[in-house]
PDB file of C-alpha atoms in Angstrom:
ATOM      1  CA  UNK P   1      -0.051   0.010   0.017  1.00  0.00           C
ATOM      2  CA  UNK P   2       2.767   2.475   0.951  1.00  0.00           C
ATOM      3  CA  UNK P   3       4.493   1.605  -2.470  1.00  0.00           C
ATOM      4  CA  UNK P   4       1.416   2.506  -4.479  1.00  0.00           C
ATOM      5  CA  UNK P   5       0.841   5.575  -2.393  1.00  0.00           C
ATOM      6  CA  UNK P   6       4.310   6.796  -3.290  1.00  0.00           C
ATOM      7  CA  UNK P   7       4.084   6.146  -7.013  1.00  0.00           C
ATOM      8  CA  UNK P   8       0.706   7.974  -6.980  1.00  0.00           C
ATOM      9  CA  UNK P   9       2.275  10.903  -5.272  1.00  0.00           C
ATOM     10  CA  UNK P  10       5.255  10.875  -7.634  1.00  0.00           C
ATOM     11  CA  UNK P  11       3.027  10.796 -10.670  1.00  0.00           C
ATOM     12  CA  UNK P  12       0.818  13.464  -9.325  1.00  0.00           C
ATOM     13  CA  UNK P  13       4.006  15.459  -8.578  1.00  0.00           C
ATOM     14  CA  UNK P  14       5.218  14.980 -12.138  1.00  0.00           C
ATOM     15  CA  UNK P  15       1.807  15.899 -13.733  1.00  0.00           C
ATOM     16  CA  UNK P  16       1.706  19.109 -11.562  1.00  0.00           C
ATOM     17  CA  UNK P  17       5.248  20.032 -12.623  1.00  0.00           C
ATOM     18  CA  UNK P  18       4.485  19.263 -16.183  1.00  0.00           C
ATOM     19  CA  UNK P  19       1.447  21.405 -16.273  1.00  0.00           C
ATOM     20  CA  UNK P  20       3.114  24.427 -14.578  1.00  0.00           C
ATOM     21  CA  UNK P  21       6.306  23.861 -16.647  1.00  0.00           C
ATOM     22  CA  UNK P  22       4.331  24.103 -19.915  1.00  0.00           C
ATOM     23  CA  UNK P  23       2.282  27.281 -19.152  1.00  0.00           C
ATOM     24  CA  UNK P  24       5.181  29.756 -19.254  1.00  0.00           C
ATOM     25  CA  UNK P  25       6.248  28.339 -22.723  1.00  0.00           C
ATOM     26  CA  UNK P  26       2.569  28.594 -24.038  1.00  0.00           C
ATOM     27  CA  UNK P  27       2.345  32.155 -22.945  1.00  0.00           C
ATOM     28  CA  UNK P  28       5.520  33.071 -24.362  1.00  0.00           C
ATOM     29  CA  UNK P  29       4.587  31.411 -27.750  1.00  0.00           C
ATOM     30  CA  UNK P  30       1.416  33.269 -27.912  1.00  0.00           C
ATOM     31  CA  UNK P  31       2.879  36.554 -26.945  1.00  0.00           C
ATOM     32  CA  UNK P  32       5.488  36.118 -29.591  1.00  0.00           C
ATOM     33  CA  UNK P  33       2.847  35.052 -32.158  1.00  0.00           C
ATOM     34  CA  UNK P  34       0.773  38.149 -31.190  1.00  0.00           C
ATOM     35  CA  UNK P  35       3.863  40.439 -31.603  1.00  0.00           C
ATOM     36  CA  UNK P  36       4.474  38.867 -35.071  1.00  0.00           C
ATOM     37  CA  UNK P  37       0.816  39.395 -36.052  1.00  0.00           C
ATOM     38  CA  UNK P  38       1.057  43.036 -35.022  1.00  0.00           C
ATOM     39  CA  UNK P  39       4.295  43.610 -36.861  1.00  0.00           C
ATOM     40  CA  UNK P  40       2.740  41.873 -39.983  1.00  0.00           C
ATOM     41  CA  UNK P  41      -0.338  44.070 -39.802  1.00  0.00           C
ATOM     42  CA  UNK P  42       1.929  47.134 -39.633  1.00  0.00           C
ATOM     43  CA  UNK P  43       3.997  45.999 -42.397  1.00  0.00           C
ATOM     44  CA  UNK P  44       0.777  45.391 -44.535  1.00  0.00           C
ATOM     45  CA  UNK P  45      -0.549  48.822 -43.653  1.00  0.00           C
ATOM     46  CA  UNK P  46       2.786  50.360 -44.624  1.00  0.00           C
ATOM     47  CA  UNK P  47       2.701  48.385 -47.970  1.00  0.00           C
ATOM     48  CA  UNK P  48      -0.890  49.561 -48.594  1.00  0.00           C
ATOM     49  CA  UNK P  49       0.075  53.251 -48.077  1.00  0.00           C
ATOM     50  CA  UNK P  50       3.002  52.746 -50.269  1.00  0.00           C
ATOM     51  CA  UNK P  51       0.816  51.052 -53.046  1.00  0.00           C
ATOM     52  CA  UNK P  52      -1.725  53.892 -52.760  1.00  0.00           C
ATOM     53  CA  UNK P  53       1.047  56.425 -53.150  1.00  0.00           C
ATOM     54  CA  UNK P  54       2.474  54.670 -56.083  1.00  0.00           C
ATOM     55  CA  UNK P  55      -0.971  54.270 -57.655  1.00  0.00           C
ATOM     56  CA  UNK P  56      -1.604  57.925 -57.207  1.00  0.00           C
ATOM     57  CA  UNK P  57       1.799  58.886 -58.775  1.00  0.00           C
ATOM     58  CA  UNK P  58       1.182  56.470 -61.702  1.00  0.00           C
ATOM     59  CA  UNK P  59      -2.319  58.094 -62.177  1.00  0.00           C
ATOM     60  CA  UNK P  60      -0.744  61.480 -62.231  1.00  0.00           C
ATOM     61  CA  UNK P  61       2.006  60.459 -64.669  1.00  0.00           C
ATOM     62  CA  UNK P  62      -0.548  58.892 -67.075  1.00  0.00           C
ATOM     63  CA  UNK P  63      -2.770  62.050 -66.876  1.00  0.00           C
ATOM     64  CA  UNK P  64       0.328  64.125 -67.888  1.00  0.00           C
ATOM     65  CA  UNK P  65       1.193  61.752 -70.644  1.00  0.00           C
ATOM     66  CA  UNK P  66      -2.275  61.805 -72.023  1.00  0.00           C
ATOM     67  CA  UNK P  67      -2.426  65.673 -71.706  1.00  0.00           C
ATOM     68  CA  UNK P  68       0.848  65.811 -73.711  1.00  0.00           C
ATOM     69  CA  UNK P  69      -0.456  63.437 -76.240  1.00  0.00           C
ATOM     70  CA  UNK P  70      -3.555  65.406 -76.671  1.00  0.00           C
ATOM     71  CA  UNK P  71      -1.579  68.560 -77.184  1.00  0.00           C
ATOM     72  CA  UNK P  72       0.669  66.820 -79.710  1.00  0.00           C
ATOM     73  CA  UNK P  73      -2.345  65.337 -81.483  1.00  0.00           C
ATOM     74  CA  UNK P  74      -3.804  68.835 -81.854  1.00  0.00           C
ATOM     75  CA  UNK P  75      -0.511  70.365 -83.015  1.00  0.00           C
ATOM     76  CA  UNK P  76      -0.274  67.691 -85.610  1.00  0.00           C
ATOM     77  CA  UNK P  77      -3.745  68.212 -86.862  1.00  0.00           C
ATOM     78  CA  UNK P  78      -3.132  71.918 -87.116  1.00  0.00           C
ATOM     79  CA  UNK P  79       0.042  71.191 -89.063  1.00  0.00           C
ATOM     80  CA  UNK P  80      -1.716  68.865 -91.394  1.00  0.00           C
ATOM     81  CA  UNK P  81      -4.424  71.617 -91.976  1.00  0.00           C
ATOM     82  CA  UNK P  82      -1.690  74.094 -92.806  1.00  0.00           C
ATOM     83  CA  UNK P  83       0.077  71.705 -95.117  1.00  0.00           C
ATOM     84  CA  UNK P  84      -3.069  70.943 -96.721  1.00  0.00           C
ATOM     85  CA  UNK P  85      -4.243  74.519 -97.025  1.00  0.00           C
ATOM     86  CA  UNK P  86      -2.571  76.350 -99.939  1.00  0.00           C
ATOM     87  CA  UNK P  87      -1.606  79.970 -99.608  1.00  0.00           C
ATOM     88  CA  UNK P  88      -3.994  82.197-101.638  1.00  0.00           C
ATOM     89  CA  UNK P  89      -3.892  85.957-101.077  1.00  0.00           C
ATOM     90  CA  UNK P  90      -3.751  89.024-103.219  1.00  0.00           C
ATOM     91  CA  UNK P  91      -3.743  92.777-102.799  1.00  0.00           C
ATOM     92  CA  UNK P  92      -3.947  95.368-105.566  1.00  0.00           C
ATOM     93  CA  UNK P  93      -4.176  99.118-105.975  1.00  0.00           C
ATOM     94  CA  UNK P  94      -3.860 102.074-108.410  1.00  0.00           C
ATOM     95  CA  UNK P  95      -6.929 102.198-110.636  1.00  0.00           C
ATOM     96  CA  UNK P  96      -6.200 102.059-114.444  1.00  0.00           C
ATOM     97  CA  UNK P  97      -9.505 104.240-114.997  1.00  0.00           C
ATOM     98  CA  UNK P  98     -10.458 106.765-112.296  1.00  0.00           C
ATOM     99  CA  UNK P  99     -13.827 107.663-114.096  1.00  0.00           C
ATOM    100  CA  UNK P 100     -15.860 104.371-114.352  1.00  0.00           C
ATOM    101  CA  UNK P 101     -19.029 103.953-116.340  1.00  0.00           C
ATOM    102  CA  UNK P 102     -22.002 101.925-114.686  1.00  0.00           C
ATOM    103  CA  UNK P 103     -21.263  98.175-114.687  1.00  0.00           C
ATOM    104  CA  UNK P 104     -17.506  98.853-115.497  1.00  0.00           C
ATOM    105  CA  UNK P 105     -15.149  96.557-113.691  1.00  0.00           C
ATOM    106  CA  UNK P 106     -12.551  98.288-111.340  1.00  0.00           C
ATOM    107  CA  UNK P 107      -9.192  97.377-112.635  1.00  0.00           C
ATOM    108  CA  UNK P 108      -6.135  97.830-110.371  1.00  0.00           C
ATOM    109  CA  UNK P 109      -2.701  97.696-112.099  1.00  0.00           C
ATOM    110  CA  UNK P 110      -0.324  97.497-109.128  1.00  0.00           C
ATOM    111  CA  UNK P 111      -0.295  94.004-107.344  1.00  0.00           C
ATOM    112  CA  UNK P 112       2.402  93.824-104.577  1.00  0.00           C
ATOM    113  CA  UNK P 113       0.829  90.427-103.355  1.00  0.00           C
ATOM    114  CA  UNK P 114      -0.484  87.618-105.511  1.00  0.00           C
ATOM    115  CA  UNK P 115      -0.106  84.322-103.787  1.00  0.00           C
ATOM    116  CA  UNK P 116      -1.736  81.517-105.935  1.00  0.00           C
ATOM    117  CA  UNK P 117      -1.768  83.845-108.915  1.00  0.00           C
ATOM    118  CA  UNK P 118      -5.405  84.495-108.664  1.00  0.00           C
ATOM    119  CA  UNK P 119      -5.661  88.120-109.405  1.00  0.00           C
ATOM    120  CA  UNK P 120      -5.402  89.260-113.097  1.00  0.00           C
ATOM    121  CA  UNK P 121      -4.394  93.028-113.342  1.00  0.00           C
ATOM    122  CA  UNK P 122      -5.235  93.198-116.892  1.00  0.00           C
ATOM    123  CA  UNK P 123      -8.973  92.545-116.466  1.00  0.00           C
ATOM    124  CA  UNK P 124      -9.345  93.201-112.724  1.00  0.00           C
ATOM    125  CA  UNK P 125     -10.740  89.781-111.822  1.00  0.00           C
ATOM    126  CA  UNK P 126      -9.677  87.356-109.201  1.00  0.00           C
ATOM    127  CA  UNK P 127     -10.170  83.598-110.128  1.00  0.00           C
ATOM    128  CA  UNK P 128     -10.170  81.242-107.143  1.00  0.00           C
ATOM    129  CA  UNK P 129      -7.529  78.539-107.607  1.00  0.00           C
ATOM    130  CA  UNK P 130      -9.089  76.292-104.911  1.00  0.00           C
ATOM    131  CA  UNK P 131     -12.675  75.953-103.310  1.00  0.00           C
ATOM    132  CA  UNK P 132     -12.939  77.394 -99.885  1.00  0.00           C
ATOM    133  CA  UNK P 133     -14.255  80.210 -97.679  1.00  0.00           C
ATOM    134  CA  UNK P 134     -12.667  83.605 -98.714  1.00  0.00           C
ATOM    135  CA  UNK P 135     -12.533  87.006 -97.405  1.00  0.00           C
ATOM    136  CA  UNK P 136     -12.650  90.115 -99.801  1.00  0.00           C
ATOM    137  CA  UNK P 137     -12.311  93.717 -99.018  1.00  0.00           C
ATOM    138  CA  UNK P 138     -12.498  96.979-101.110  1.00  0.00           C
ATOM    139  CA  UNK P 139     -11.126 100.195 -99.883  1.00  0.00           C
ATOM    140  CA  UNK P 140     -12.146 103.056-102.274  1.00  0.00           C
ATOM    141  CA  UNK P 141     -11.405 106.777-102.166  1.00  0.00           C
ATOM    142  CA  UNK P 142     -13.347 109.345-104.127  1.00  0.00           C
ATOM    143  CA  UNK P 143     -13.266 113.126-104.991  1.00  0.00           C
ATOM    144  CA  UNK P 144     -15.261 115.490-102.970  1.00  0.00           C
ATOM    145  CA  UNK P 145     -18.678 116.091-104.578  1.00  0.00           C
ATOM    146  CA  UNK P 146     -18.400 112.892-106.770  1.00  0.00           C
ATOM    147  CA  UNK P 147     -20.027 109.798-105.525  1.00  0.00           C
ATOM    148  CA  UNK P 148     -18.742 106.215-106.029  1.00  0.00           C
ATOM    149  CA  UNK P 149     -21.081 103.319-105.914  1.00  0.00           C
ATOM    150  CA  UNK P 150     -19.755  99.873-106.204  1.00  0.00           C
ATOM    151  CA  UNK P 151     -20.401  96.171-105.541  1.00  0.00           C
ATOM    152  CA  UNK P 152     -18.137  93.080-104.827  1.00  0.00           C
ATOM    153  CA  UNK P 153     -19.268  90.489-107.509  1.00  0.00           C
ATOM    154  CA  UNK P 154     -19.120  86.711-107.434  1.00  0.00           C
ATOM    155  CA  UNK P 155     -20.100  85.422-110.797  1.00  0.00           C
ATOM    156  CA  UNK P 156     -22.470  88.261-111.590  1.00  0.00           C
ATOM    157  CA  UNK P 157     -24.126  88.131-108.138  1.00  0.00           C
ATOM    158  CA  UNK P 158     -23.275  90.910-105.581  1.00  0.00           C
ATOM    159  CA  UNK P 159     -21.940  89.678-102.240  1.00  0.00           C
ATOM    160  CA  UNK P 160     -21.421  93.233-100.896  1.00  0.00           C
ATOM    161  CA  UNK P 161     -22.105  96.759-101.914  1.00  0.00           C
ATOM    162  CA  UNK P 162     -21.405 100.285-100.807  1.00  0.00           C
ATOM    163  CA  UNK P 163     -22.380 103.876-101.684  1.00  0.00           C
ATOM    164  CA  UNK P 164     -20.231 106.724-100.650  1.00  0.00           C
ATOM    165  CA  UNK P 165     -20.326 110.542-101.007  1.00  0.00           C
ATOM    166  CA  UNK P 166     -19.005 113.588 -99.425  1.00  0.00           C
ATOM    167  CA  UNK P 167     -19.724 116.983-100.753  1.00  0.00           C
ATOM    168  CA  UNK P 168     -17.063 118.821 -98.820  1.00  0.00           C
ATOM    169  CA  UNK P 169     -13.935 116.590 -98.604  1.00  0.00           C
ATOM    170  CA  UNK P 170     -12.185 113.690-100.478  1.00  0.00           C
ATOM    171  CA  UNK P 171     -13.416 110.607 -98.684  1.00  0.00           C
ATOM    172  CA  UNK P 172     -12.656 106.994 -98.233  1.00  0.00           C
ATOM    173  CA  UNK P 173     -14.586 103.937 -97.007  1.00  0.00           C
ATOM    174  CA  UNK P 174     -14.567 100.167 -97.103  1.00  0.00           C
ATOM    175  CA  UNK P 175     -16.847  97.209 -97.676  1.00  0.00           C
ATOM    176  CA  UNK P 176     -16.003  93.611 -97.137  1.00  0.00           C
ATOM    177  CA  UNK P 177     -17.435  90.008 -97.807  1.00  0.00           C
ATOM    178  CA  UNK P 178     -16.952  86.560 -96.473  1.00  0.00           C
ATOM    179  CA  UNK P 179     -18.203  84.000 -99.033  1.00  0.00           C
ATOM    180  CA  UNK P 180     -17.787  80.579-100.346  1.00  0.00           C
ATOM    181  CA  UNK P 181     -16.111  80.342-103.690  1.00  0.00           C
ATOM    182  CA  UNK P 182     -15.659  77.389-105.933  1.00  0.00           C
ATOM    183  CA  UNK P 183     -12.317  76.759-107.669  1.00  0.00           C
ATOM    184  CA  UNK P 184     -12.583  78.518-110.947  1.00  0.00           C
ATOM    185  CA  UNK P 185     -15.210  80.954-110.010  1.00  0.00           C
ATOM    186  CA  UNK P 186     -14.311  84.738-110.519  1.00  0.00           C
ATOM    187  CA  UNK P 187     -14.716  87.733-108.147  1.00  0.00           C
ATOM    188  CA  UNK P 188     -14.379  91.504-109.055  1.00  0.00           C
ATOM    189  CA  UNK P 189     -15.428  95.056-108.073  1.00  0.00           C
ATOM    190  CA  UNK P 190     -18.018  96.689-110.315  1.00  0.00           C
ATOM    191  CA  UNK P 191     -19.127 100.211-110.507  1.00  0.00           C
ATOM    192  CA  UNK P 192     -22.945 100.587-110.224  1.00  0.00           C
ATOM    193  CA  UNK P 193     -23.186 104.206-111.020  1.00  0.00           C
ATOM    194  CA  UNK P 194     -21.158 105.944-113.801  1.00  0.00           C
ATOM    195  CA  UNK P 195     -19.679 109.478-113.814  1.00  0.00           C
ATOM    196  CA  UNK P 196     -17.909 111.254-116.682  1.00  0.00           C
ATOM    197  CA  UNK P 197     -15.602 113.088-114.206  1.00  0.00           C
ATOM    198  CA  UNK P 198     -12.999 111.329-112.311  1.00  0.00           C
ATOM    199  CA  UNK P 199     -14.435 109.624-109.233  1.00  0.00           C
ATOM    200  CA  UNK P 200     -11.452 107.861-107.699  1.00  0.00           C
ATOM    201  CA  UNK P 201      -8.965 109.921-105.863  1.00  0.00           C
ATOM    202  CA  UNK P 202      -5.461 109.068-104.944  1.00  0.00           C
ATOM    203  CA  UNK P 203      -2.445 110.555-103.191  1.00  0.00           C
ATOM    204  CA  UNK P 204       0.366 109.434-101.013  1.00  0.00           C
ATOM    205  CA  UNK P 205      -2.202 109.095 -98.155  1.00  0.00           C
ATOM    206  CA  UNK P 206      -5.152 107.723 -99.985  1.00  0.00           C
ATOM    207  CA  UNK P 207      -5.241 104.562-102.007  1.00  0.00           C
ATOM    208  CA  UNK P 208      -8.050 102.527-103.634  1.00  0.00           C
ATOM    209  CA  UNK P 209      -7.370  98.911-103.008  1.00  0.00           C
ATOM    210  CA  UNK P 210      -8.994  95.347-103.679  1.00  0.00           C
ATOM    211  CA  UNK P 211      -7.719  92.480-101.591  1.00  0.00           C
ATOM    212  CA  UNK P 212      -8.669  89.009-100.617  1.00  0.00           C
ATOM    213  CA  UNK P 213      -7.525  85.834 -99.179  1.00  0.00           C
ATOM    214  CA  UNK P 214      -8.476  82.037 -98.471  1.00  0.00           C
ATOM    215  CA  UNK P 215      -9.870  81.583 -94.976  1.00  0.00           C
ATOM    216  CA  UNK P 216     -10.536  77.875 -94.902  1.00  0.00           C
ATOM    217  CA  UNK P 217     -10.210  75.300 -97.499  1.00  0.00           C
TER     218      UNK P 217
END
């Protein structure tokens, strides 16, 4: 009986020591595990912040790249339009006849600008080399007391007209038109009221001029 009691006490003592010997290791393990989890969470949070920052920077860079590409595309389109658009422009002055009859064409002999060779200073007519939207302007100067009445004509149809008269002083005024012109169509300035006396006045400060240019092909 004493033998079995001793064994029982020994086993009980071993079990007690084993239980209390394992608890510190268990707590230590759980503490270390919790510390690792916390460090891992902090590391993940840091990685998420870096990823968000990297994403924001990437988006910003892509937006800048797209903006630059849009600008370059617009510039290329403008260059293509300029290359495709021929230069058409003319300017003429100095009337051959300063006293015009009704329906007579105003012929201007001096042509400092004639890109596209559209203006003919022999007959006073501009012929459009290409189809497009054109701008035309006439600046006419007349003698005091002598009126000058005229139209800008596109193939026999007036697209602008003006009447000017000053009883006291030599005078000048202008009229302009923006109109579509088909390649080969003609534009000129026509007097709408004749006068046997000189109507058009010129000096170093006044000049009768007919000009035009292609706005858009």
